[in-house]
Amino acid sequence: MHSLDDLIREAERAHGHLCAGQVLGVRLAMLGLAKLGIEDPRGKDRKRLVTFVEIDRCATDAIGVVTGCRLGKRALKFRDWGKMAATFVDLGPQPRPPGSDHWYNAIRIAAKESSKKLAREMHPEIENKNQQQMQAYREMKDEDLFSTQWVKVELPAEEFPGYKGDRIVCAQCGEGVNFRREVERAGRVLCRACAGERYYKVL
Ligand SMILES: [Zn+2]
Ligand SMILES: [Zn+2]
């Protein structure tokens, strides 16, 4: 595994600036990988990991850098819960035999609410909050910065990065739908927009 400093530098480049979120995200991801015993997430272990993030903020970019999990590779899953937390799912070294369940061991790591206050206590001499947290988050013990819990995550076949399945065509709008994201309404197979989950209004 790369050093904290190396990874922070790399995260800074990818994210566009250095901020407390980069330090926090790098540390969070490093802890997750260490707990799972994954040493080379972007090399030999790259097919072993799927990461769920629960917020779209600075730290999310850093988690992507450290783990190598990206949205476009389907290895980064976004759950928009507004929480500074991520779950690292260990897919294991081997594909599972057909018929086995789809629950995988994972570690969920959340930043502690108390870490901001602790940062103030550790570095009262640094006035700028971002600088203060950046410094403190480098130094803080894992257990002061994060809470961790072992969990299981269900990951059916269509959630896997390399999933190859049929694309269906929505019976209403005619657009293609991948990865079994279609829904059935009154006997018709629809995309989620046509089924009523639209996040946009057509002008
Ligand atoms: Zn940032
Ligand atoms: Zn549709």
GROMACS .gro file of C-alpha atoms and ligand atoms in nm:
model
  205
    1MET     CA    1   0.000   0.000   0.000
    2HIS     CA    2   0.118   0.353  -0.075
    3SER     CA    3   0.199   0.591   0.210
    4LEU     CA    4  -0.052   0.840   0.346
    5ASP     CA    5   0.146   1.130   0.200
    6ASP     CA    6   0.168   0.973  -0.146
    7LEU     CA    7  -0.203   0.902  -0.153
    8ILE     CA    8  -0.295   1.250  -0.031
    9ARG     CA    9  -0.083   1.400  -0.309
   10GLU     CA   10  -0.250   1.177  -0.562
   11ALA     CA   11  -0.596   1.263  -0.428
   12GLU     CA   12  -0.513   1.633  -0.445
   13ARG     CA   13  -0.421   1.600  -0.813
   14ALA     CA   14  -0.738   1.407  -0.897
   15HIS     CA   15  -0.971   1.628  -0.691
   16GLY     CA   16  -0.824   1.961  -0.797
   17HIS     CA   17  -0.728   2.092  -0.456
   18LEU     CA   18  -0.600   1.980  -0.120
   19CYS     CA   19  -0.861   1.994   0.156
   20ALA     CA   20  -0.954   1.825   0.482
   21GLY     CA   21  -1.190   1.602   0.285
   22GLN     CA   22  -0.898   1.456   0.091
   23VAL     CA   23  -0.712   1.365   0.409
   24LEU     CA   24  -1.028   1.220   0.562
   25GLY     CA   25  -1.117   1.023   0.251
   26VAL     CA   26  -0.768   0.883   0.208
   27ARG     CA   27  -0.754   0.773   0.571
   28LEU     CA   28  -1.103   0.625   0.558
   29ALA     CA   29  -1.022   0.420   0.249
   30MET     CA   30  -0.682   0.312   0.381
   31LEU     CA   31  -0.848   0.186   0.697
   32GLY     CA   32  -1.112  -0.003   0.502
   33LEU     CA   33  -0.852  -0.173   0.284
   34ALA     CA   34  -0.636  -0.259   0.583
   35LYS     CA   35  -0.932  -0.415   0.766
   36LEU     CA   36  -1.008  -0.632   0.463
   37GLY     CA   37  -0.641  -0.717   0.408
   38ILE     CA   38  -0.647  -0.574   0.057
   39GLU     CA   39  -0.300  -0.451  -0.026
   40ASP     CA   40  -0.311  -0.367  -0.393
   41PRO     CA   41  -0.662  -0.249  -0.477
   42ARG     CA   42  -0.558  -0.091  -0.805
   43GLY     CA   43  -0.339  -0.382  -0.912
   44LYS     CA   44  -0.366  -0.748  -0.831
   45ASP     CA   45  -0.665  -0.705  -0.596
   46ARG     CA   46  -0.861  -0.481  -0.832
   47LYS     CA   47  -1.142  -0.730  -0.887
   48ARG     CA   48  -1.183  -0.797  -0.519
   49LEU     CA   49  -1.344  -0.473  -0.411
   50VAL     CA   50  -1.669  -0.283  -0.449
   51THR     CA   51  -1.711   0.038  -0.252
   52PHE     CA   52  -2.034   0.205  -0.145
   53VAL     CA   53  -2.013   0.576  -0.065
   54GLU     CA   54  -2.286   0.757   0.127
   55ILE     CA   55  -2.204   1.115   0.033
   56ASP     CA   56  -2.095   1.313  -0.272
   57ARG     CA   57  -1.836   1.539  -0.123
   58CYS     CA   58  -1.461   1.602  -0.135
   59ALA     CA   59  -1.378   1.281   0.052
   60THR     CA   60  -1.565   1.073  -0.204
   61ASP     CA   61  -1.307   1.159  -0.469
   62ALA     CA   62  -1.024   1.054  -0.240
   63ILE     CA   63  -1.194   0.722  -0.167
   64GLY     CA   64  -1.212   0.662  -0.542
   65VAL     CA   65  -0.843   0.740  -0.583
   66VAL     CA   66  -0.724   0.511  -0.304
   67THR     CA   67  -0.949   0.216  -0.387
   68GLY     CA   68  -0.944   0.251  -0.764
   69CYS     CA   69  -1.323   0.201  -0.751
   70ARG     CA   70  -1.497   0.425  -1.002
   71LEU     CA   71  -1.855   0.488  -1.101
   72GLY     CA   72  -1.776   0.414  -1.464
   73LYS     CA   73  -1.635   0.076  -1.370
   74ARG     CA   74  -1.943  -0.003  -1.161
   75ALA     CA   75  -1.715  -0.067  -0.863
   76LEU     CA   76  -1.823   0.254  -0.690
   77LYS     CA   77  -2.183   0.259  -0.571
   78PHE     CA   78  -2.348   0.579  -0.454
   79ARG     CA   79  -2.613   0.583  -0.184
   80ASP     CA   80  -2.718   0.943  -0.138
   81TRP     CA   81  -2.759   0.947   0.239
   82GLY     CA   82  -2.559   1.260   0.315
   83LYS     CA   83  -2.334   1.070   0.555
   84MET     CA   84  -1.957   1.075   0.568
   85ALA     CA   85  -1.930   0.698   0.546
   86ALA     CA   86  -1.829   0.424   0.308
   87THR     CA   87  -1.858   0.047   0.297
   88PHE     CA   88  -1.586  -0.169   0.147
   89VAL     CA   89  -1.715  -0.500   0.015
   90ASP     CA   90  -1.474  -0.790  -0.017
   91LEU     CA   91  -1.571  -0.998  -0.319
   92GLY     CA   92  -1.306  -1.254  -0.232
   93PRO     CA   93  -1.049  -1.409  -0.459
   94GLN     CA   94  -1.283  -1.649  -0.643
   95PRO     CA   95  -1.621  -1.611  -0.812
   96ARG     CA   96  -1.887  -1.793  -0.613
   97PRO     CA   97  -2.052  -2.107  -0.744
   98PRO     CA   98  -2.400  -2.061  -0.892
   99GLY     CA   99  -2.671  -2.093  -0.632
  100SER     CA  100  -2.464  -1.956  -0.346
  101ASP     CA  101  -2.601  -1.649  -0.175
  102HIS     CA  102  -2.506  -1.297  -0.274
  103TRP     CA  103  -2.407  -1.162   0.065
  104TYR     CA  104  -2.049  -1.051   0.103
  105ASN     CA  105  -1.839  -0.952   0.401
  106ALA     CA  106  -1.776  -0.583   0.425
  107ILE     CA  107  -1.654  -0.316   0.659
  108ARG     CA  108  -1.852   0.005   0.699
  109ILE     CA  109  -1.655   0.306   0.819
  110ALA     CA  110  -1.805   0.637   0.928
  111ALA     CA  111  -1.632   0.958   1.032
  112LYS     CA  112  -1.706   1.037   1.393
  113GLU     CA  113  -1.900   1.353   1.468
  114SER     CA  114  -1.657   1.422   1.751
  115SER     CA  115  -1.357   1.441   1.516
  116LYS     CA  116  -1.415   1.810   1.432
  117LYS     CA  117  -1.417   1.906   1.798
  118LEU     CA  118  -1.107   1.696   1.858
  119ALA     CA  119  -0.934   1.873   1.570
  120ARG     CA  120  -1.002   2.206   1.744
  121GLU     CA  121  -0.857   2.072   2.065
  122MET     CA  122  -0.550   1.930   1.895
  123HIS     CA  123  -0.464   2.243   1.697
  124PRO     CA  124  -0.622   2.552   1.855
  125GLU     CA  125  -0.330   2.754   1.715
  126ILE     CA  126  -0.445   2.696   1.356
  127GLU     CA  127  -0.727   2.943   1.287
  128ASN     CA  128  -0.827   2.827   0.943
  129LYS     CA  129  -1.070   2.541   0.995
  130ASN     CA  130  -0.976   2.353   0.682
  131GLN     CA  131  -0.604   2.376   0.767
  132GLN     CA  132  -0.676   2.277   1.126
  133GLN     CA  133  -0.872   1.968   1.022
  134MET     CA  134  -0.619   1.876   0.755
  135GLN     CA  135  -0.342   1.870   1.011
  136ALA     CA  136  -0.545   1.695   1.281
  137TYR     CA  137  -0.688   1.433   1.045
  138ARG     CA  138  -0.336   1.335   0.948
  139GLU     CA  139  -0.240   1.278   1.311
  140MET     CA  140  -0.555   1.147   1.473
  141LYS     CA  141  -0.579   0.782   1.575
  142ASP     CA  142  -0.810   0.568   1.361
  143GLU     CA  143  -1.040   0.510   1.657
  144ASP     CA  144  -1.074   0.883   1.723
  145LEU     CA  145  -1.149   0.957   1.361
  146PHE     CA  146  -1.375   0.668   1.263
  147SER     CA  147  -1.626   0.418   1.386
  148THR     CA  148  -1.619   0.080   1.212
  149GLN     CA  149  -1.862  -0.206   1.186
  150TRP     CA  150  -1.844  -0.542   1.012
  151VAL     CA  151  -2.146  -0.587   0.792
  152LYS     CA  152  -2.277  -0.802   0.509
  153VAL     CA  153  -2.379  -0.648   0.179
  154GLU     CA  154  -2.601  -0.809  -0.079
  155LEU     CA  155  -2.457  -0.785  -0.424
  156PRO     CA  156  -2.660  -0.972  -0.684
  157ALA     CA  157  -2.504  -1.060  -1.018
  158GLU     CA  158  -2.628  -0.746  -1.193
  159GLU     CA  159  -2.442  -0.526  -0.944
  160PHE     CA  160  -2.104  -0.671  -1.032
  161PRO     CA  161  -1.862  -0.462  -1.236
  162GLY     CA  162  -1.836  -0.717  -1.516
  163TYR     CA  163  -2.204  -0.807  -1.539
  164LYS     CA  164  -2.324  -0.887  -1.887
  165GLY     CA  165  -2.698  -0.909  -1.925
  166ASP     CA  166  -2.965  -0.830  -2.178
  167ARG     CA  167  -3.067  -0.474  -2.240
  168ILE     CA  168  -3.443  -0.435  -2.245
  169VAL     CA  169  -3.638  -0.164  -2.424
  170CYS     CA  170  -3.892   0.041  -2.233
  171ALA     CA  171  -4.244  -0.026  -2.363
  172GLN     CA  172  -4.333   0.343  -2.327
  173CYS     CA  173  -4.036   0.562  -2.429
  174GLY     CA  174  -3.841   0.309  -2.632
  175GLU     CA  175  -3.511   0.380  -2.456
  176GLY     CA  176  -3.280   0.093  -2.365
  177VAL     CA  177  -3.235  -0.011  -2.001
  178ASN     CA  178  -2.930  -0.203  -1.878
  179PHE     CA  179  -2.845  -0.395  -1.562
  180ARG     CA  180  -3.202  -0.503  -1.482
  181ARG     CA  181  -3.306  -0.153  -1.389
  182GLU     CA  182  -3.640  -0.202  -1.563
  183VAL     CA  183  -3.964  -0.231  -1.364
  184GLU     CA  184  -4.293  -0.399  -1.437
  185ARG     CA  185  -4.614  -0.197  -1.413
  186ALA     CA  186  -4.948  -0.357  -1.500
  187GLY     CA  187  -4.782  -0.616  -1.718
  188ARG     CA  188  -4.563  -0.367  -1.908
  189VAL     CA  189  -4.186  -0.350  -1.879
  190LEU     CA  190  -4.085   0.013  -1.826
  191CYS     CA  191  -3.783   0.224  -1.748
  192ARG     CA  192  -3.786   0.388  -1.407
  193ALA     CA  193  -3.871   0.728  -1.552
  194CYS     CA  194  -4.181   0.601  -1.727
  195ALA     CA  195  -4.272   0.405  -1.415
  196GLY     CA  196  -4.299   0.738  -1.229
  197GLU     CA  197  -3.956   0.793  -1.079
  198ARG     CA  198  -3.864   1.082  -1.310
  199TYR     CA  199  -3.627   1.340  -1.162
  200TYR     CA  200  -3.685   1.578  -1.456
  201LYS     CA  201  -3.981   1.741  -1.630
  202VAL     CA  202  -3.998   1.732  -2.008
  203LEU     CA  203  -4.042   2.083  -2.149
  204ZN      ZN  204  -1.213   1.937  -0.160
  205ZN      ZN  205  -3.935   0.468  -2.054
   0.00000   0.00000   0.00000
